[in-house]
CSV table of C-alpha atoms and ligand atoms in Angstrom, one decimal:
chain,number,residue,atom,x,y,z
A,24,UNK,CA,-193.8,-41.0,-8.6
A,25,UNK,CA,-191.0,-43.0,-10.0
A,26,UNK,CA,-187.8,-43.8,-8.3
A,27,UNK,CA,-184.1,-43.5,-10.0
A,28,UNK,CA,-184.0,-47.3,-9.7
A,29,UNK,CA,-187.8,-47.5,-11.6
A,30,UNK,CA,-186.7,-45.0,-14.2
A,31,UNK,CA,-183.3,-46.4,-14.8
A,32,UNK,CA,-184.3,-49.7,-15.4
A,33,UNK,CA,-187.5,-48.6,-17.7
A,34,UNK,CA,-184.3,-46.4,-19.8
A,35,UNK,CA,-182.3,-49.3,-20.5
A,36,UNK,CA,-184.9,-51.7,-21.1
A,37,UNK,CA,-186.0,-49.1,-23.8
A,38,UNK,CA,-181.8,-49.0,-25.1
A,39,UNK,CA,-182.3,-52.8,-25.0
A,40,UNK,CA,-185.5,-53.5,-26.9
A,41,UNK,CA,-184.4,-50.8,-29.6
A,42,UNK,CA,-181.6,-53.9,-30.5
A,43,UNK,CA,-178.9,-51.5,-31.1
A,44,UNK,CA,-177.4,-52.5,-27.6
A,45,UNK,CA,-176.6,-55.6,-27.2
A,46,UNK,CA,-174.1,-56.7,-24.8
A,47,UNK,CA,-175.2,-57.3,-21.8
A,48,UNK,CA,-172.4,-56.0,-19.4
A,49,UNK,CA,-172.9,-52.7,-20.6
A,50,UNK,CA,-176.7,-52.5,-19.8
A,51,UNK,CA,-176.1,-53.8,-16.5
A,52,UNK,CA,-173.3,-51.0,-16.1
A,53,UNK,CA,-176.2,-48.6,-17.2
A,54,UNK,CA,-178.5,-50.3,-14.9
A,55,UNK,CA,-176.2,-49.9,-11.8
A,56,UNK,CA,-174.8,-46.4,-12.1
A,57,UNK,CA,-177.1,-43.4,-11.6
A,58,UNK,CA,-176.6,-40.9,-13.8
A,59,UNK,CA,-177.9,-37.9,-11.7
A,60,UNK,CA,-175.1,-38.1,-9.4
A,61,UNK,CA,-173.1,-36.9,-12.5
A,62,UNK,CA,-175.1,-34.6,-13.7
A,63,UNK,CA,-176.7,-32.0,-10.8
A,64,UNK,CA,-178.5,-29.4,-12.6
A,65,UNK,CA,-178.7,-29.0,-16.2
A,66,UNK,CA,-179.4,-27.1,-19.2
A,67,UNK,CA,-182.6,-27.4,-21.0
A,68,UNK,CA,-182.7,-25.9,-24.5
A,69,UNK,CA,-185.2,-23.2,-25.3
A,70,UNK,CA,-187.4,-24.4,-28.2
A,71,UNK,CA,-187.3,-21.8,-31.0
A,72,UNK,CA,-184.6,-19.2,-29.4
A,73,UNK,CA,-182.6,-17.7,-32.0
A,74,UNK,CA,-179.8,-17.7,-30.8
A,75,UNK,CA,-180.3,-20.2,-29.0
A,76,UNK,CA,-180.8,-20.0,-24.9
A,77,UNK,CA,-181.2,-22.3,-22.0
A,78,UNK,CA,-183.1,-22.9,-19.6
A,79,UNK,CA,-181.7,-24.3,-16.1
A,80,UNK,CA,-183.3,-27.4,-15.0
A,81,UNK,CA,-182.5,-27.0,-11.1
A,82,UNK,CA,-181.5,-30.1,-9.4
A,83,UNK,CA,-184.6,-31.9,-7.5
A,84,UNK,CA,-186.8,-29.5,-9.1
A,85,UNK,CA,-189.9,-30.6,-11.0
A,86,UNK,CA,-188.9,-32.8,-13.6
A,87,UNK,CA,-185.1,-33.1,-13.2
A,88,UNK,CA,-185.1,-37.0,-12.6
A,89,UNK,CA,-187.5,-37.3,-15.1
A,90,UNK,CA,-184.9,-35.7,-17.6
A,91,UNK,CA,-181.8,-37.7,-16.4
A,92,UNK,CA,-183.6,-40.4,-17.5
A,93,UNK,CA,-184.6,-39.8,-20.9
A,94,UNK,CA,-182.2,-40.8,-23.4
A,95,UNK,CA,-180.6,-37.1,-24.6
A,96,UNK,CA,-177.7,-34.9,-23.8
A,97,UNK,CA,-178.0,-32.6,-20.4
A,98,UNK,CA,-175.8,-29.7,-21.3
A,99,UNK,CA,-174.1,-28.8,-18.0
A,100,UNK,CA,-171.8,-26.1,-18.7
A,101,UNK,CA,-171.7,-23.3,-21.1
A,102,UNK,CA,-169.2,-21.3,-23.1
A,103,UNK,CA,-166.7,-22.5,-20.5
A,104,UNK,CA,-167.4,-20.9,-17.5
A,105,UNK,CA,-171.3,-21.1,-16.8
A,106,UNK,CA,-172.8,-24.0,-14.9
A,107,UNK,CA,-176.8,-24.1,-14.9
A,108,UNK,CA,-176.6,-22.7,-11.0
A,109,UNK,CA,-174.8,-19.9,-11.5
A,110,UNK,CA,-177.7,-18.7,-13.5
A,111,UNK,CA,-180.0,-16.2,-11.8
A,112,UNK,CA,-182.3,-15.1,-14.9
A,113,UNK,CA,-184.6,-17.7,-15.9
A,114,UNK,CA,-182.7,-18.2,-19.3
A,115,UNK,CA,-179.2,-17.6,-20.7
A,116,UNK,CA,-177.4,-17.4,-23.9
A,117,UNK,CA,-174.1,-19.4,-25.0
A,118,UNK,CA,-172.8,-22.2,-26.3
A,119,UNK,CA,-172.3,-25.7,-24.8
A,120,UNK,CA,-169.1,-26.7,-23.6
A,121,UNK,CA,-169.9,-29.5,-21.4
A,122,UNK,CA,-172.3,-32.2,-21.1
A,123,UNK,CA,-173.2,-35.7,-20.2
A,124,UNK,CA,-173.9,-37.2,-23.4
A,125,UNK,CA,-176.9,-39.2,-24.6
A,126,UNK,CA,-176.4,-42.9,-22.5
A,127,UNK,CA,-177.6,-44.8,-25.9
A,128,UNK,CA,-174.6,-43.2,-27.6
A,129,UNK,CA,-172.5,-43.5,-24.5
A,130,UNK,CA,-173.8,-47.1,-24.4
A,131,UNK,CA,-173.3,-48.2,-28.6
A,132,UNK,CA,-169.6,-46.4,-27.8
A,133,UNK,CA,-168.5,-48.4,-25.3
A,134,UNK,CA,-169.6,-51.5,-26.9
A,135,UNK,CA,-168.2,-50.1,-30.6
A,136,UNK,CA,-164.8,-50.1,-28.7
A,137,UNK,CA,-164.3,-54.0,-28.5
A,138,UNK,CA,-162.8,-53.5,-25.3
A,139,UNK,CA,-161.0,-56.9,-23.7
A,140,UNK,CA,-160.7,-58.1,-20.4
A,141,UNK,CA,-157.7,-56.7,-18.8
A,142,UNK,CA,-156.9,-53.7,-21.6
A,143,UNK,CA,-155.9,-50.3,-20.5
A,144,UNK,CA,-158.3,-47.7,-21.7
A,145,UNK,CA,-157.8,-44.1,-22.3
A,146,UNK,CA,-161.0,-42.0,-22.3
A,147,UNK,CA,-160.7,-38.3,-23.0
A,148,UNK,CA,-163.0,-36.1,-22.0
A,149,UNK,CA,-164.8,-37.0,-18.7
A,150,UNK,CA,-167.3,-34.1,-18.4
A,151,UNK,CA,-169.3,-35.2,-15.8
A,152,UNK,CA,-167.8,-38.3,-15.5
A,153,UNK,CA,-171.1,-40.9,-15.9
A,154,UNK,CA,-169.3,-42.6,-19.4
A,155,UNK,CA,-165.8,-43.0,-16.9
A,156,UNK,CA,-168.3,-44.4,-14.6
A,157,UNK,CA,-169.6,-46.9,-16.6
A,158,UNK,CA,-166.2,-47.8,-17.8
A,159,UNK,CA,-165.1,-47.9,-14.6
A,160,UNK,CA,-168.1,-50.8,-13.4
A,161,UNK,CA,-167.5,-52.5,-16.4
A,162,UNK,CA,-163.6,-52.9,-16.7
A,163,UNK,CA,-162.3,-52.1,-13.4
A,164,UNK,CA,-161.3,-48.6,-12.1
A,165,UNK,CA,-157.1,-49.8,-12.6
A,166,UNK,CA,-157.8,-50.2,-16.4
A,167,UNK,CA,-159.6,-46.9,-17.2
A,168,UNK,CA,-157.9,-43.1,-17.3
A,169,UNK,CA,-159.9,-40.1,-18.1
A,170,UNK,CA,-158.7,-36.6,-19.4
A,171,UNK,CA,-160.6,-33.5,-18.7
A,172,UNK,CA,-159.9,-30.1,-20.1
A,173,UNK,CA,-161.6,-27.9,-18.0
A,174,UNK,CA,-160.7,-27.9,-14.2
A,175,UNK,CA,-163.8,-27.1,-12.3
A,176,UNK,CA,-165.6,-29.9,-14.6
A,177,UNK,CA,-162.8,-32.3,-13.9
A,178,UNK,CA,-162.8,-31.5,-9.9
A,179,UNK,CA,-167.2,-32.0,-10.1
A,180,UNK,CA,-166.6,-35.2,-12.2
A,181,UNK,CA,-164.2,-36.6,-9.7
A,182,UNK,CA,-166.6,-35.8,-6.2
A,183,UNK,CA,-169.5,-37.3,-8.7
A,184,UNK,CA,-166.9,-40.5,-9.5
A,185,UNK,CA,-166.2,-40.7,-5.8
A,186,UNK,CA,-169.5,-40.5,-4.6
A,187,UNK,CA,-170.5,-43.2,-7.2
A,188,UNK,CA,-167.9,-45.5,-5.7
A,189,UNK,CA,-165.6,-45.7,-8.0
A,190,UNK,CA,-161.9,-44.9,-8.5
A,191,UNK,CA,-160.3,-44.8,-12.0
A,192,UNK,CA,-157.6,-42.7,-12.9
A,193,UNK,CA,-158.7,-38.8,-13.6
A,194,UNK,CA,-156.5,-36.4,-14.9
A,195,UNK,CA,-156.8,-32.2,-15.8
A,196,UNK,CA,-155.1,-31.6,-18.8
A,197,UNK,CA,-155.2,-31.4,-22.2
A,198,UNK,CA,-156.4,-35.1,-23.5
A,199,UNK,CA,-154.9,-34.2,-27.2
A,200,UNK,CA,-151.5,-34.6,-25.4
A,201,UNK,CA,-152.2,-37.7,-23.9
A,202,UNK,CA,-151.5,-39.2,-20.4
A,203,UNK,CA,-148.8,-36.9,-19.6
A,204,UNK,CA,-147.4,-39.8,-18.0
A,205,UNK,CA,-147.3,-41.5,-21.0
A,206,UNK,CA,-148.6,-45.5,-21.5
A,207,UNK,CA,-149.1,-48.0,-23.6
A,208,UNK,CA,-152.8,-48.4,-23.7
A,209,UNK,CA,-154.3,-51.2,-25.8
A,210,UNK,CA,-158.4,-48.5,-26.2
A,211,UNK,CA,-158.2,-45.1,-26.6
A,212,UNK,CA,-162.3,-43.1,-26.8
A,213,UNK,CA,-162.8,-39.9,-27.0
A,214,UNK,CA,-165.9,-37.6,-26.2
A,215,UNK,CA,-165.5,-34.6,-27.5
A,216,UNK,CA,-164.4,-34.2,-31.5
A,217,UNK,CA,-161.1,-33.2,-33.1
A,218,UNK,CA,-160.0,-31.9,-36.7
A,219,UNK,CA,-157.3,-35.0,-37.0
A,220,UNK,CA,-155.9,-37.5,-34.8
A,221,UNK,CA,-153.6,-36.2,-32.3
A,222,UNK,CA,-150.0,-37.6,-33.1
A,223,UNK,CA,-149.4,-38.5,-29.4
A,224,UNK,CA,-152.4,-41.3,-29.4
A,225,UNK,CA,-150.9,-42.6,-31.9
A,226,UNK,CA,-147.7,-43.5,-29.7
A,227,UNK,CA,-149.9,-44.1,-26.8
A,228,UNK,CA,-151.8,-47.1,-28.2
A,229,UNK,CA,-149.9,-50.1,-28.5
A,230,UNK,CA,-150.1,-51.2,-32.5
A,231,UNK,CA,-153.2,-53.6,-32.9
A,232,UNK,CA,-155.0,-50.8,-30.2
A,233,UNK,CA,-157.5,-48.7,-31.0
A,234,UNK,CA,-159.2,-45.4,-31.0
A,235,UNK,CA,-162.7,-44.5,-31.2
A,236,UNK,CA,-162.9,-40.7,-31.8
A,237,UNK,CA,-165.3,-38.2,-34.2
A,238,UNK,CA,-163.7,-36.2,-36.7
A,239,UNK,CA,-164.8,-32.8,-36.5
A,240,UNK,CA,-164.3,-29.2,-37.9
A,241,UNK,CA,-165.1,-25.7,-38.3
A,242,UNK,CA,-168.6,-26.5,-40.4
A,243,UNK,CA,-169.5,-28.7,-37.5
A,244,UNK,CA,-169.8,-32.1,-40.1
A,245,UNK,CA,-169.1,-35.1,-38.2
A,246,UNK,CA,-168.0,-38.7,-38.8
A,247,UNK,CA,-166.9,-41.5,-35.8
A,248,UNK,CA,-164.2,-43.4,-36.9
A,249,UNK,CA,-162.6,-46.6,-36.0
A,250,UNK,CA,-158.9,-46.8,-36.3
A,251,UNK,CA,-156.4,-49.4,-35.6
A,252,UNK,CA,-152.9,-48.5,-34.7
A,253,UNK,CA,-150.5,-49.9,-37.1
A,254,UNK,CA,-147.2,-48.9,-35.9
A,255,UNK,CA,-146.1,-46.1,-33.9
A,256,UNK,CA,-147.5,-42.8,-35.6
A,257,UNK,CA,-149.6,-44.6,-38.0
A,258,UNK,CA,-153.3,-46.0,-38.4
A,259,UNK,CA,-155.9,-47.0,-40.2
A,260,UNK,CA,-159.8,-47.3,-40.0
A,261,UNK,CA,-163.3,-46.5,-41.4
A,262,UNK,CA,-166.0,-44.5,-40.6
A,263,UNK,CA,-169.0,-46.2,-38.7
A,264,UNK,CA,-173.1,-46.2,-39.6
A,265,UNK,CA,-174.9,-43.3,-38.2
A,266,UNK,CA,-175.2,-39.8,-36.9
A,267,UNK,CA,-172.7,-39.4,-34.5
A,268,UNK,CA,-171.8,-35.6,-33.3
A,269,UNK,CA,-169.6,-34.1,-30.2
A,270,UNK,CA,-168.6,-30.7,-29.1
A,271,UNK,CA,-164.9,-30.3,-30.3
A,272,UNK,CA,-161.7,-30.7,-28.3
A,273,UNK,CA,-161.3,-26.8,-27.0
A,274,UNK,CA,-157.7,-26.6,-28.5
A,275,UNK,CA,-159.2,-27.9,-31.9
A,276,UNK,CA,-161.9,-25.2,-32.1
A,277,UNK,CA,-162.2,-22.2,-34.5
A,278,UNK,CA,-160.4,-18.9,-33.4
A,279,UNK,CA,-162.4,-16.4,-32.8
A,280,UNK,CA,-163.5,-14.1,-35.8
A,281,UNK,CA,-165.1,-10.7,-36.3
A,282,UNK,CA,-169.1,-10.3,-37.3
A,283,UNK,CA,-169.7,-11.6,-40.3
A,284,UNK,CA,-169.5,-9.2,-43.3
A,285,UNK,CA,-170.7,-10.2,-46.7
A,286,UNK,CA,-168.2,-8.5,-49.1
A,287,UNK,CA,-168.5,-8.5,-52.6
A,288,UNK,CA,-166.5,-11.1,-54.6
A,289,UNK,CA,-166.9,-12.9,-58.1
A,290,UNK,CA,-170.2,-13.8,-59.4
A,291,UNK,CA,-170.4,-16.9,-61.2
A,292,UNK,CA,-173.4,-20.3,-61.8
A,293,UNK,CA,-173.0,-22.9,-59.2
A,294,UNK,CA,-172.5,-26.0,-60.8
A,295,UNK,CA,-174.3,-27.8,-57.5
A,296,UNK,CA,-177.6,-27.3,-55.5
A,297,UNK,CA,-175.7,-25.7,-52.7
A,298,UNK,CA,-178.4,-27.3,-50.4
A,299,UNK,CA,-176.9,-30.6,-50.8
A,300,UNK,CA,-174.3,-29.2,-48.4
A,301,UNK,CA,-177.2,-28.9,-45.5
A,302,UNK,CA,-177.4,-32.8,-45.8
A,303,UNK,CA,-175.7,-34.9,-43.2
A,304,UNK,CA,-173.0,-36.5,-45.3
A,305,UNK,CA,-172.7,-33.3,-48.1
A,306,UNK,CA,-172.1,-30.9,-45.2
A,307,UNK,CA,-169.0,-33.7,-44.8
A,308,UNK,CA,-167.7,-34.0,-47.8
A,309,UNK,CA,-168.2,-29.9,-48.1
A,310,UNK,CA,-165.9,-29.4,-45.1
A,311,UNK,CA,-163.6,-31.9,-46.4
A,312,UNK,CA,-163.1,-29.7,-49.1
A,313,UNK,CA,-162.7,-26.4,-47.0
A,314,UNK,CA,-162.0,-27.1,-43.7
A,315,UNK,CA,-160.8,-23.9,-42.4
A,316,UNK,CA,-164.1,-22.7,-43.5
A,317,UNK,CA,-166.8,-22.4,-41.3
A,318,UNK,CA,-170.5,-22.7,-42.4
A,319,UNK,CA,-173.6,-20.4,-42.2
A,320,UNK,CA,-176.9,-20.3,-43.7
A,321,UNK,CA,-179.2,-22.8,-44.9
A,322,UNK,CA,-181.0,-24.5,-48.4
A,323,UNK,CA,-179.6,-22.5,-51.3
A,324,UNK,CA,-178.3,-19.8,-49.1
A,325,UNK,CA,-175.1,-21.2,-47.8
A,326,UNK,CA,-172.3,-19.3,-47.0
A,327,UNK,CA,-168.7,-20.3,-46.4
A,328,UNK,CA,-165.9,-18.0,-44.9
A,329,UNK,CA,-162.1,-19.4,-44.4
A,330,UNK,CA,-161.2,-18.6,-40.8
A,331,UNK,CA,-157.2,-18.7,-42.4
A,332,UNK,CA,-157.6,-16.3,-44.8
A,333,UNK,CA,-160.8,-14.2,-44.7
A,334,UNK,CA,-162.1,-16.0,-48.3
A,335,UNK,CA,-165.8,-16.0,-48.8
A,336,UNK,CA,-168.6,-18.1,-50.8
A,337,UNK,CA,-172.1,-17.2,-50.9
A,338,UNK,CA,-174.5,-18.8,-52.9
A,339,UNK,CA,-178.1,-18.1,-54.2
A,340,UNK,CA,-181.2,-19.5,-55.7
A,341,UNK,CA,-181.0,-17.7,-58.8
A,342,UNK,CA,-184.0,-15.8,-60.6
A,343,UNK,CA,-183.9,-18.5,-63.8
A,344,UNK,CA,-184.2,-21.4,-61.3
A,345,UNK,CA,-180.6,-22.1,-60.9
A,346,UNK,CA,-177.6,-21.1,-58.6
A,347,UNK,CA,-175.3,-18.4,-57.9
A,348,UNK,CA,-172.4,-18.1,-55.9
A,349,UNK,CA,-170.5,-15.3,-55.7
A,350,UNK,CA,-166.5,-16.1,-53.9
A,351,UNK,CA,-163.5,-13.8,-53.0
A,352,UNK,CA,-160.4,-14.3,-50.9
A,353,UNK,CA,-157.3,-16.2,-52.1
A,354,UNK,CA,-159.2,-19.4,-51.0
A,355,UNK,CA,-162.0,-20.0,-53.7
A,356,UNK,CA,-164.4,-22.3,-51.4
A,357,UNK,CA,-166.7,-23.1,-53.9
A,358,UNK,CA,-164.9,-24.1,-56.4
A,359,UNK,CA,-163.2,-27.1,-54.0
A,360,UNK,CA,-166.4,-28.0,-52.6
A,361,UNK,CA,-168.2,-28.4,-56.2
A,362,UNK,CA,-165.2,-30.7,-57.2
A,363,UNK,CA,-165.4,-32.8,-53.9
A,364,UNK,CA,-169.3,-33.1,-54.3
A,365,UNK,CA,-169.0,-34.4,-57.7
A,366,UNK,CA,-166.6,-36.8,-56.9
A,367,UNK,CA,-168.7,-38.0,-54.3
A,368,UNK,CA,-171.5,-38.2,-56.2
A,369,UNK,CA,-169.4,-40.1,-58.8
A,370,UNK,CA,-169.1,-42.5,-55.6
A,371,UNK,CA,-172.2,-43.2,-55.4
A,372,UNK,CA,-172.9,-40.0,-52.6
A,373,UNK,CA,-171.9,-43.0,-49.4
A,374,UNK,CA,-173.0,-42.2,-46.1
A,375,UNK,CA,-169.6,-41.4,-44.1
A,376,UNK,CA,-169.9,-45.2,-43.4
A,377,UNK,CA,-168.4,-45.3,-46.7
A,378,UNK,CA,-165.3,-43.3,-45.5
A,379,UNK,CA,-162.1,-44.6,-44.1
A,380,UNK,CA,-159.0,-42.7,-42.7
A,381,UNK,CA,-155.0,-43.4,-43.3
A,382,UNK,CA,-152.7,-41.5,-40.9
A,383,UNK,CA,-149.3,-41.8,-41.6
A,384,UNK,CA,-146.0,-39.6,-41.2
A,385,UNK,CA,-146.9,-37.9,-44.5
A,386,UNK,CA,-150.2,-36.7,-43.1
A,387,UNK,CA,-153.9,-37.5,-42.4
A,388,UNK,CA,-155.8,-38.2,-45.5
A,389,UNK,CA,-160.0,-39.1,-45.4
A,390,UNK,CA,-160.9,-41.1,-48.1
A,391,UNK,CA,-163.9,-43.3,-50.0
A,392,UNK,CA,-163.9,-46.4,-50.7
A,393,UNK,CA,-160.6,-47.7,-50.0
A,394,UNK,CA,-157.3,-46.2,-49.6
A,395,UNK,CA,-156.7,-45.2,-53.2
A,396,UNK,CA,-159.9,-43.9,-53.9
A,397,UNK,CA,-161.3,-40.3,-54.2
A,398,UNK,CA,-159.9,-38.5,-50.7
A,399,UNK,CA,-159.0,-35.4,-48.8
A,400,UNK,CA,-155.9,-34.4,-46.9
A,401,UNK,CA,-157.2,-33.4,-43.0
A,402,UNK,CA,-155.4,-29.7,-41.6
A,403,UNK,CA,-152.9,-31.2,-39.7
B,514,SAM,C1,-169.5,-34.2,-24.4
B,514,SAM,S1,-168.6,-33.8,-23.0
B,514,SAM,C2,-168.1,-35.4,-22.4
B,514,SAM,C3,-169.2,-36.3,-21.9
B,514,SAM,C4,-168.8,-37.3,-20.9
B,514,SAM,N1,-168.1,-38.3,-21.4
B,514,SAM,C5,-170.0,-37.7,-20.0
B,514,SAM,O1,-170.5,-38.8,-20.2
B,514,SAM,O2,-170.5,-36.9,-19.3
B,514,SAM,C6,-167.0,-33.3,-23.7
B,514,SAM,C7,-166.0,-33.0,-22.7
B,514,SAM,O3,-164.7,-32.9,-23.3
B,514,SAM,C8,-164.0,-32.0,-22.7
B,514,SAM,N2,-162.8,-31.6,-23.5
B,514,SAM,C9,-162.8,-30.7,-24.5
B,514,SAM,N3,-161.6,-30.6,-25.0
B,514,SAM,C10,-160.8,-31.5,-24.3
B,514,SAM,C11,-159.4,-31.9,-24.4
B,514,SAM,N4,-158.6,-31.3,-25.2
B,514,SAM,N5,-159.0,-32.8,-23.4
B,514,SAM,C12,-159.8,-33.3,-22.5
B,514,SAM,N6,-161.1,-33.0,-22.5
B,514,SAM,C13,-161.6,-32.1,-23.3
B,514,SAM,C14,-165.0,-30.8,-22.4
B,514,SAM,O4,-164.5,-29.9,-21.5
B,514,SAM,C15,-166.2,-31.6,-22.1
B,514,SAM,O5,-166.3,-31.8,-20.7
């Protein structure tokens, strides 16, 4: 039977050799701090559920360690309120609202930061507090403050912290807002997603500071971005390589709506294959488009309904071999996200790599290419 210590050292020697990690400080933070102190028991998904349910992986049970230290993401909490031990079936339904995220992405983030010696560093979103943790060993607990929204998750992350041996700043609140007590921070990262860049980061990081964060929204797209603060209130940055995704900040998630109803609308040829919007960066540039809109379906069945204002798209593979959609509402979803596709694919369809991101006093626009190209304003 393997030890933490064995196990540990066999997970960042695979995070090593995979060359996408590279500087050595941060494996050596991964190498030091154990991540089930952070974690206790966790949620493992059910493979197949529809909806999906989890299964509670119970802490020291049979294969718990085994799990901390594979490289994936231990959901910990659900739908806000249920933690893997308050479970007394042997599965449950909900959505995840905490976690301790994959340590390779954890890892590259840190690292994708450019962190220098000395800077103050604003992390938002502690969960279970391993990523603060690793901060913490690697920059020194009087340069790192962490913001967690949920309180009993912010008091477990800070006994885990403790226990760990470390002592950087931890705050409950709302990490949109800031550090209440405001600062001038020279990083800011962020772990969960939001639908723009809060305005108060951008007074929080000193100009030539920046902020790692994933843009988000209601059709669950994602892109990390890289920003640098210009001025106060403003920034600039791109989008980096990969498939980066996070649960979204809980103010910056969809309101609640009722059950879906499919109502009857206006039936028209869809100039697209609506399954290019099931493709990592087409489900971007789709939600772009319509980004009150949340997403449904799959392949040529896609549908689209605006949270705002109750509009709705539907498409179909049609019986000639085409498409149909058929859209009502004041909203018409489709016909924005046709236009956005074909003037990404008139870019050349980029990865969101290809994206950067302007914020300015006159708003938050996503664009290709370079600031004058083809963009999108975000809902600000
Ligand atoms: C993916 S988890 C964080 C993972 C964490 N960094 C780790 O290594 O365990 C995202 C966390 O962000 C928190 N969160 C959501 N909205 C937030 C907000 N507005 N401010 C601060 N934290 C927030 C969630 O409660 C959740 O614990």
């Amino acid at each position: 039977m393997s030890t933490s210590a064995q196990l540990r050292s066999a997970l960042v020697s695979a995070l090593a050799e995979d060359g996408a990690l590279t500087d050595p400080d941060w494996l050596r933070a991964a190498e030091t701090v154990p991540r089930e102190l952070f974690t206790g028991s966790y949620f493992e998904q059910v493979p197949g559920s529809v909806p999906t349910r989890y299964r509670p992986v119970r802490q020291g049970g049979e294969g718990w360690l085994q799990g901390i230290y594979t490289d994936r993401t231990l959901i910990t909490q659900l739908d806000g309120r249920i933690r893997p031990d308050d479970v007394t079936g042997s599965t449950v339904e909900g959505s995840p609202s905490s976690s301790s995220t994959l340590p390779s992405l954890v890892l590259r983030m840190w690292q994708q930061l450019e962190v220098e010696q000395g800077q103050r560093v604003l992390e938002i979103g502690t969960g279970t507090g391993y990523s603060t943790t690793l901060g913490a060993h690697r920059l020194g607990d009087g340069n790192l403050t962490s913001v967690e929204y949920d309180p009993v998750v912010g008091e477990a992350a800070a006994s885990a912290i403790t226990s760990a041996g470390y002592t950087p700043r931890l705050i409950v609140g709302d990490g949109l807002r800031g550090d209440p007590e405001g600062g001038a921070y020279g990083r800011l990262i962020a772990t969960c997603a939001v639908r723009y860049i809060p305005l108060p980061w951008l007074h929080q990081v000193k100009p030539g500071g920046k902020i790692l964060v994933t843009l988000s929204g209601w059709s669950y797209a994602s892109g990390l971005a890289l920003l640098t603060v210009t001025g106060p209130g403003t920034a600039t940055g791109r989008f980096l390589p990969g498939h980066t995704s996070f649960m979204i900040a809980r103010p910056h998630d969809r309101p609640p709506r009722p059950v879906l109803a499919l109502l009857p609308g206006e039936e028209r040829t869809s100039l697209i294959d609506p399954a290019i919007i099931d493709t990592w960066s087409g489900s971007w540039v789709a939600q772009l488009a319509a980004p009150s809109a949340e997403r449904m379906g799959a392949g040529s069945q896609q549908i689209l309904w605006d949270v705002s204002t109750g509009s709705q798209a539907r498409t179909a593979a049609g019986p000639d071999g085409g498409w149909t959609v058929v859209q009502r509402g004041p909203v018409r979803l489709w016909d924005r996200v046709e236009e956005a596709v074909e003037r990404w694919r008139a870019a050349g369809e980029p990865h969101q790599k290809g994206f950067g991101i302007t914020v300015s006093a006159a708003g938050q626009r996503v664009w290709i290419g370079a600031e004058d190209g083809p963009g999108w304003e975000l809902p600000v």
